[in-house]
XYZ file of C-alpha atoms in Angstrom:
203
model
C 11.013 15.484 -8.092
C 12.011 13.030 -10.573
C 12.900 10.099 -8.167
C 9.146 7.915 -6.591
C 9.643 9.061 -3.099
C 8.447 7.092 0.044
C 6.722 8.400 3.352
C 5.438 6.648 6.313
C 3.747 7.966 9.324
C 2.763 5.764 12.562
C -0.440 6.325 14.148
C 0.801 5.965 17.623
C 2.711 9.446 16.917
C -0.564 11.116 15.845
C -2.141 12.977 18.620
C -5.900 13.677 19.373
C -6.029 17.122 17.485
C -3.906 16.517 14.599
C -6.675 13.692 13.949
C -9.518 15.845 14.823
C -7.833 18.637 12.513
C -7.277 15.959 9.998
C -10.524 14.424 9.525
C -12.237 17.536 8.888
C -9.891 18.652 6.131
C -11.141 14.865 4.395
C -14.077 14.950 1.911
C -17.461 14.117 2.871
C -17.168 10.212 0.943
C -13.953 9.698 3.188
C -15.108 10.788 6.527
C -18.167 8.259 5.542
C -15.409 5.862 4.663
C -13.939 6.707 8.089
C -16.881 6.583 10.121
C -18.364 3.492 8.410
C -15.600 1.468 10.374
C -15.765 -0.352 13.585
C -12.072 -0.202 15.161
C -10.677 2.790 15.912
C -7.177 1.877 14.623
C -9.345 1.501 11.746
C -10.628 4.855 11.326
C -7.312 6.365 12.748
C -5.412 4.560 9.844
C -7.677 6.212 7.218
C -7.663 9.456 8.383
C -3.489 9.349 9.136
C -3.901 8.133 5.306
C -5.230 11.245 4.279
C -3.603 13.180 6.315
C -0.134 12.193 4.780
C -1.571 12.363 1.482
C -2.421 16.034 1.878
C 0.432 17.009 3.185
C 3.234 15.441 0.856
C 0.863 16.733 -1.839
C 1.104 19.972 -0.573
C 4.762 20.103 0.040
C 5.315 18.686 -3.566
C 2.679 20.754 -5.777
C 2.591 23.803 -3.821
C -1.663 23.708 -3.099
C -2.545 24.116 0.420
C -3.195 21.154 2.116
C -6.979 22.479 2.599
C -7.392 23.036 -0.917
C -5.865 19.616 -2.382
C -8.222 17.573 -4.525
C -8.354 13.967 -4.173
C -10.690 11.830 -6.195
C -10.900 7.841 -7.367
C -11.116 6.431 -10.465
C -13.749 4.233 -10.845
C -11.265 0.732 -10.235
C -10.870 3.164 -6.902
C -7.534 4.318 -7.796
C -7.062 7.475 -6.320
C -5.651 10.550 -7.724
C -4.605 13.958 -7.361
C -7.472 16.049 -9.299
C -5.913 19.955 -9.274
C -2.702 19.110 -9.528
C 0.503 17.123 -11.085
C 1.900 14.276 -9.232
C 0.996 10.210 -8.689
C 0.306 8.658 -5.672
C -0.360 5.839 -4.028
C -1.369 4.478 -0.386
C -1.693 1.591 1.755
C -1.384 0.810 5.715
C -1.102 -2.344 7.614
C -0.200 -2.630 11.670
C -0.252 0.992 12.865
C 1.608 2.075 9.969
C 0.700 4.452 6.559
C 2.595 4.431 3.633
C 2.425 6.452 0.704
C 4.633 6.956 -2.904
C 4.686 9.812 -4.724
C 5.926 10.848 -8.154
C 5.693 13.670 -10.210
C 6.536 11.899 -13.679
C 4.926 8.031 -13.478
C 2.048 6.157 -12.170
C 3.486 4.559 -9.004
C 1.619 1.633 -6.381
C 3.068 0.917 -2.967
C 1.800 -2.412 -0.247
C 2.818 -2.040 2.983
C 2.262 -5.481 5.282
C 2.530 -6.279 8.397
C 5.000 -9.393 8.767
C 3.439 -12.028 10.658
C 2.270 -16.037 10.696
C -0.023 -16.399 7.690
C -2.130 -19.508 6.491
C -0.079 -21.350 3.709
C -3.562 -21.417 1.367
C -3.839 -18.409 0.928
C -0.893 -17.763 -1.095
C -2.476 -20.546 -3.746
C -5.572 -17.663 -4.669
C -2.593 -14.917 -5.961
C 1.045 -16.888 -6.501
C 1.741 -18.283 -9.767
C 4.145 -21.325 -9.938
C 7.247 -19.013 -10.273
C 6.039 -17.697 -6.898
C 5.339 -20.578 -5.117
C 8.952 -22.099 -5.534
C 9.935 -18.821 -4.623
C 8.142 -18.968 -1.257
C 8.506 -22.236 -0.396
C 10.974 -23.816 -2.565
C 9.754 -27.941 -3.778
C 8.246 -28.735 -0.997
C 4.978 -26.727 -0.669
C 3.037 -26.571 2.758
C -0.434 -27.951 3.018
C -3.499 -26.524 5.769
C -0.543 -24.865 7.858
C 0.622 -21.388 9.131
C 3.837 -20.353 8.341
C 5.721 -19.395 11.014
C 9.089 -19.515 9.715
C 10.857 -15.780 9.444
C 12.521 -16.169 6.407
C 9.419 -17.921 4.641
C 7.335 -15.451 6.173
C 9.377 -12.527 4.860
C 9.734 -14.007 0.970
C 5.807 -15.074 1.129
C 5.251 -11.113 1.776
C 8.027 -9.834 -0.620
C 5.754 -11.662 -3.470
C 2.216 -10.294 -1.658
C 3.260 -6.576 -1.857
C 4.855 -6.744 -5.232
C 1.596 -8.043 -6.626
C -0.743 -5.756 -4.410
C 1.928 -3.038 -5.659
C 1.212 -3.354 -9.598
C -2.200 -3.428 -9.349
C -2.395 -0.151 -7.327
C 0.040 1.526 -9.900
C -2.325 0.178 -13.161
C -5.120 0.662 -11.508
C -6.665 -2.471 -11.833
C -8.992 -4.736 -9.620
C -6.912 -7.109 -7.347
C -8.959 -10.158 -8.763
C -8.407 -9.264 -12.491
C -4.927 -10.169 -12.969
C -2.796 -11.168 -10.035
C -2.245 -14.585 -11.094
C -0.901 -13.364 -14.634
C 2.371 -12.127 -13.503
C 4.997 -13.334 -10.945
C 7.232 -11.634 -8.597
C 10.121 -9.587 -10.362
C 12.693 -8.200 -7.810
C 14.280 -6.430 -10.500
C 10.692 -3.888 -11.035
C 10.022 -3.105 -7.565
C 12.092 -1.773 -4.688
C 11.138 -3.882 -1.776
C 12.372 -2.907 2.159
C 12.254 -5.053 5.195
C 12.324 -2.577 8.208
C 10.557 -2.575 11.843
C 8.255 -5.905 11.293
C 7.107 -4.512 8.090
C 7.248 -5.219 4.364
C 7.389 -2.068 1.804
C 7.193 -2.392 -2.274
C 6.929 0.378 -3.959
C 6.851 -0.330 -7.759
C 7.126 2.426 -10.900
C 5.329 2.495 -14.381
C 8.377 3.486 -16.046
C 9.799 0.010 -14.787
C 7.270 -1.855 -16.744
């Protein structure tokens, strides 16, 4: 499998036993993980998250689902312990995604699109990605509501969430040292979501 390959899995499709089977194939820190959280989409999301992990893993290395590995580094990137092939997950809405590759490191963001406060893209964007966004005229102590703004204002918050999954770094380290490059990630608008998957061999 040279190529990064991309799966998704909705929650709403899960049924009762496939997450009861699920969440006792996860390791004891997960399920603690999993239990520790308060909404049940929650907890559904991180054991769907696990679920797909195990199972592309499986399909892809040839270890049983039951018997694939998965630990963190200690930035809490995780990684495939008895076995060859990157990963990477995230999940936002009622939706998990998850990249695989058998060659590179590899991050993916998954987000919801929706109406987002304007300030909050002045804690991650560099300039480059504010003009980007929102072209000269940057917003002030509003929501954006607009579609397209809303769609390029998550293009540039998956990219970034994106590279630091694939290094492996902290989100607060670095994410206002590099800007959006369309060019290093592929990015997909589908079903009210945004998907950027991005590849260490593009870097």
């Amino acid at each position: 499998m040279k190529e990064t390959k991309v799966f998704k899995i909705n929650i709403e499709e899960i049924s009762c036993s496939e997450f009861n089977a699920a969440y006792f194939l996860m390791s004891e820190e997960r399920k603690k993980r999993c239990d520790a959280y308060n909404r049940e989409t929650d907890k559904k999301l991180c054991i769907a998250a696990d679920m797909l992990i195990r199972r592309v893993l499986s399909e892809i290395t040839g270890i049983d689902s039951k018997a694939v590995c998965i630990s963190t580094t200690d930035t809490g990137k995780p990684y495939l312990e008895n076995g060859d092939c990157y990963f990477s997950v995230s999940h936002s809405g009622n939706t998990v995604a998850a990249a695989f590759s058998t060659e590179y490191s590899v991050g993916i963001d998954i987000e919801q699109l929706r109406p987002v406060k304007a300030a909050v893209a002045k804690h991650i964007f560099t300039r480059e990605d504010m003009f980007f966004v929102f072209g000269n005229e940057i917003p002030v102590g509003v929501t954006i509501s607009d579609p397209e703004v809303i769609e390029r204002f998550f293009r540039v918050w998956t990219y970034k969430e994106a590279v630091v999954k694939m290094t492996g770094e902290g989100i607060d380290d670095n994410i206002k040292n590099f800007s959006y490059s369309p060019d290093k990630c592929s990015c997909v608008i589908s079903d009210g979501y945004c998907i950027t998957t991005v590849v260490q061999n593009k870097f």
